[in-house]
Amino acid sequence: MTARLADIAAQAGVSEATVSRVLNGKPGVAAATRQSVLAALDVLGYERPVRLRQRSAGLVGLITPELENPIFPALAQVVVQALTRQGYTPVLATQTPGGSTEDELTEMLVDRGVSGIIYVSGLHADTTADTRRYEQLRGQGVPFVLVDGFSPSIAAPFISPDDRAAARLAVTHLVSLGHTRIGLALGPRRFVPVQRKIEGFVRAMKELLDLPSDEVEQDLVQHSLYTLEGGQAAAATLLDRGCTAVVCASDMMALGAVRAVRERGLDVPKDVSVVGFDDSPLIAFTDPPLTTIRKPVHAMGQAAVHTLLEEMGGTPAPQSEFVFMPELVVRGSTASSPGVRPRP
């Protein structure tokens, strides 16, 4: 015990007597000093005495899609850290193919008495899904916030990136490089973020290149899956249609697009430029480093937690959509169109 007291005292920069007073819950110790001693316990790996352990302010559920796409773990990390700092215990529930559904995960979390739930890219983003499940949840008195996807029929706060602006940023960048045949590869059309990206893409192609909207949507938009293989398949189709640049709705799809280009013996970006979406962790270190639209993950995650805590605290946030601006990050996967490259 003496050795342990000495270690803790040295780590905290206080006397052993002060450490003893803190561990025994005695008065007469400044709050900052008490916190230093508790922090020293944590750093040295000692368990806090039961009476000194911070009680959880409650459980908060976080339901995400599969974690293979690195943007979801990145967002989950922001949410988990923000909740933990506020004294809440996060419970991460992940949907996997063939695993539990969103409804089953919701029931599990409600049964465990969660104080609130944050949904990321859930059924609220699917225009074909029945939204009455959210009305039932609200009827049970469980506050919730919805991230990525908007439905006017759901009375709840929404946190979204500006998908239309994201598509426009990508098109503007590629047009500035001389590309006129630009394709868009994205997921199934029934999802709100997909529909918004198409709207932004079609509008930008019309305004910047004077291309008819129906022609753009018919010839230059290709739906697939949000996977590497899905991006590869969509890009292959767009390359067949003469595209010299491909905008992808996720970084995973963009990596698939790079593979599709290389399978044809072509080079990225010399022959074909590729733009991703998300700016997922490590995407700056791919070959080539990926030009992408950075999703404001940190701001969105913080906003989701702040909004949920307001809901849980009895001061509901507006039942509307909070939209966050994305950012273009130019790296090595985009270059001038082959047709306009300056001659040496």
JSON list of N, CA and C in Angstrom, two decimals, residues 5 30 36 92 99 113 139 170 202 219 225 254 277 289 316:
[
{"chain": "A", "resi": 5, "resn": "LEU", "atom": "N", "xyz": [0.92, 4.21, -2.69]},
{"chain": "A", "resi": 5, "resn": "LEU", "atom": "CA", "xyz": [0.68, 5.61, -2.35]},
{"chain": "A", "resi": 5, "resn": "LEU", "atom": "C", "xyz": [1.80, 6.49, -2.89]},
{"chain": "A", "resi": 30, "resn": "ALA", "atom": "N", "xyz": [-8.69, 20.17, -2.36]},
{"chain": "A", "resi": 30, "resn": "ALA", "atom": "CA", "xyz": [-9.23, 20.98, -3.46]},
{"chain": "A", "resi": 30, "resn": "ALA", "atom": "C", "xyz": [-9.70, 20.08, -4.60]},
{"chain": "A", "resi": 36, "resn": "SER", "atom": "N", "xyz": [-6.57, 15.39, -9.90]},
{"chain": "A", "resi": 36, "resn": "SER", "atom": "CA", "xyz": [-5.21, 14.98, -10.27]},
{"chain": "A", "resi": 36, "resn": "SER", "atom": "C", "xyz": [-4.88, 13.60, -9.70]},
{"chain": "A", "resi": 92, "resn": "LEU", "atom": "N", "xyz": [-22.65, 0.49, -28.74]},
{"chain": "A", "resi": 92, "resn": "LEU", "atom": "CA", "xyz": [-22.57, 0.43, -30.20]},
{"chain": "A", "resi": 92, "resn": "LEU", "atom": "C", "xyz": [-23.26, -0.83, -30.71]},
{"chain": "A", "resi": 99, "resn": "GLY", "atom": "N", "xyz": [-27.37, -10.42, -40.14]},
{"chain": "A", "resi": 99, "resn": "GLY", "atom": "CA", "xyz": [-27.41, -10.27, -38.69]},
{"chain": "A", "resi": 99, "resn": "GLY", "atom": "C", "xyz": [-28.69, -9.58, -38.24]},
{"chain": "A", "resi": 113, "resn": "GLY", "atom": "N", "xyz": [-32.90, -0.16, -21.48]},
{"chain": "A", "resi": 113, "resn": "GLY", "atom": "CA", "xyz": [-33.14, 1.12, -20.82]},
{"chain": "A", "resi": 113, "resn": "GLY", "atom": "C", "xyz": [-32.28, 2.27, -21.29]},
{"chain": "A", "resi": 139, "resn": "GLY", "atom": "N", "xyz": [-43.21, 7.35, -29.23]},
{"chain": "A", "resi": 139, "resn": "GLY", "atom": "CA", "xyz": [-44.31, 7.06, -28.33]},
{"chain": "A", "resi": 139, "resn": "GLY", "atom": "C", "xyz": [-43.86, 6.34, -27.07]},
{"chain": "A", "resi": 170, "resn": "ALA", "atom": "N", "xyz": [-17.11, 18.31, -56.63]},
{"chain": "A", "resi": 170, "resn": "ALA", "atom": "CA", "xyz": [-16.36, 17.35, -57.44]},
{"chain": "A", "resi": 170, "resn": "ALA", "atom": "C", "xyz": [-16.41, 17.72, -58.92]},
{"chain": "A", "resi": 202, "resn": "VAL", "atom": "N", "xyz": [-26.26, 16.52, -61.59]},
{"chain": "A", "resi": 202, "resn": "VAL", "atom": "CA", "xyz": [-26.97, 16.88, -62.82]},
{"chain": "A", "resi": 202, "resn": "VAL", "atom": "C", "xyz": [-27.01, 18.40, -62.98]},
{"chain": "A", "resi": 219, "resn": "ASP", "atom": "N", "xyz": [-27.03, 8.74, -69.10]},
{"chain": "A", "resi": 219, "resn": "ASP", "atom": "CA", "xyz": [-25.77, 8.21, -69.62]},
{"chain": "A", "resi": 219, "resn": "ASP", "atom": "C", "xyz": [-24.61, 8.27, -68.65]},
{"chain": "A", "resi": 225, "resn": "LEU", "atom": "N", "xyz": [-23.32, -0.95, -55.74]},
{"chain": "A", "resi": 225, "resn": "LEU", "atom": "CA", "xyz": [-23.27, -1.13, -54.29]},
{"chain": "A", "resi": 225, "resn": "LEU", "atom": "C", "xyz": [-22.18, -0.27, -53.69]},
{"chain": "A", "resi": 254, "resn": "ALA", "atom": "N", "xyz": [-14.50, 4.48, -54.80]},
{"chain": "A", "resi": 254, "resn": "ALA", "atom": "CA", "xyz": [-13.43, 5.12, -55.58]},
{"chain": "A", "resi": 254, "resn": "ALA", "atom": "C", "xyz": [-12.24, 4.18, -55.73]},
{"chain": "A", "resi": 277, "resn": "PHE", "atom": "N", "xyz": [-15.53, 10.10, -51.89]},
{"chain": "A", "resi": 277, "resn": "PHE", "atom": "CA", "xyz": [-16.39, 10.87, -50.98]},
{"chain": "A", "resi": 277, "resn": "PHE", "atom": "C", "xyz": [-16.25, 10.27, -49.59]},
{"chain": "A", "resi": 289, "resn": "PRO", "atom": "N", "xyz": [-2.69, 8.80, -53.86]},
{"chain": "A", "resi": 289, "resn": "PRO", "atom": "CA", "xyz": [-3.52, 9.39, -52.79]},
{"chain": "A", "resi": 289, "resn": "PRO", "atom": "C", "xyz": [-4.81, 9.93, -53.40]},
{"chain": "A", "resi": 316, "resn": "PRO", "atom": "N", "xyz": [-36.09, 19.95, -26.41]},
{"chain": "A", "resi": 316, "resn": "PRO", "atom": "CA", "xyz": [-35.95, 19.36, -27.74]},
{"chain": "A", "resi": 316, "resn": "PRO", "atom": "C", "xyz": [-35.39, 20.34, -28.77]}
]
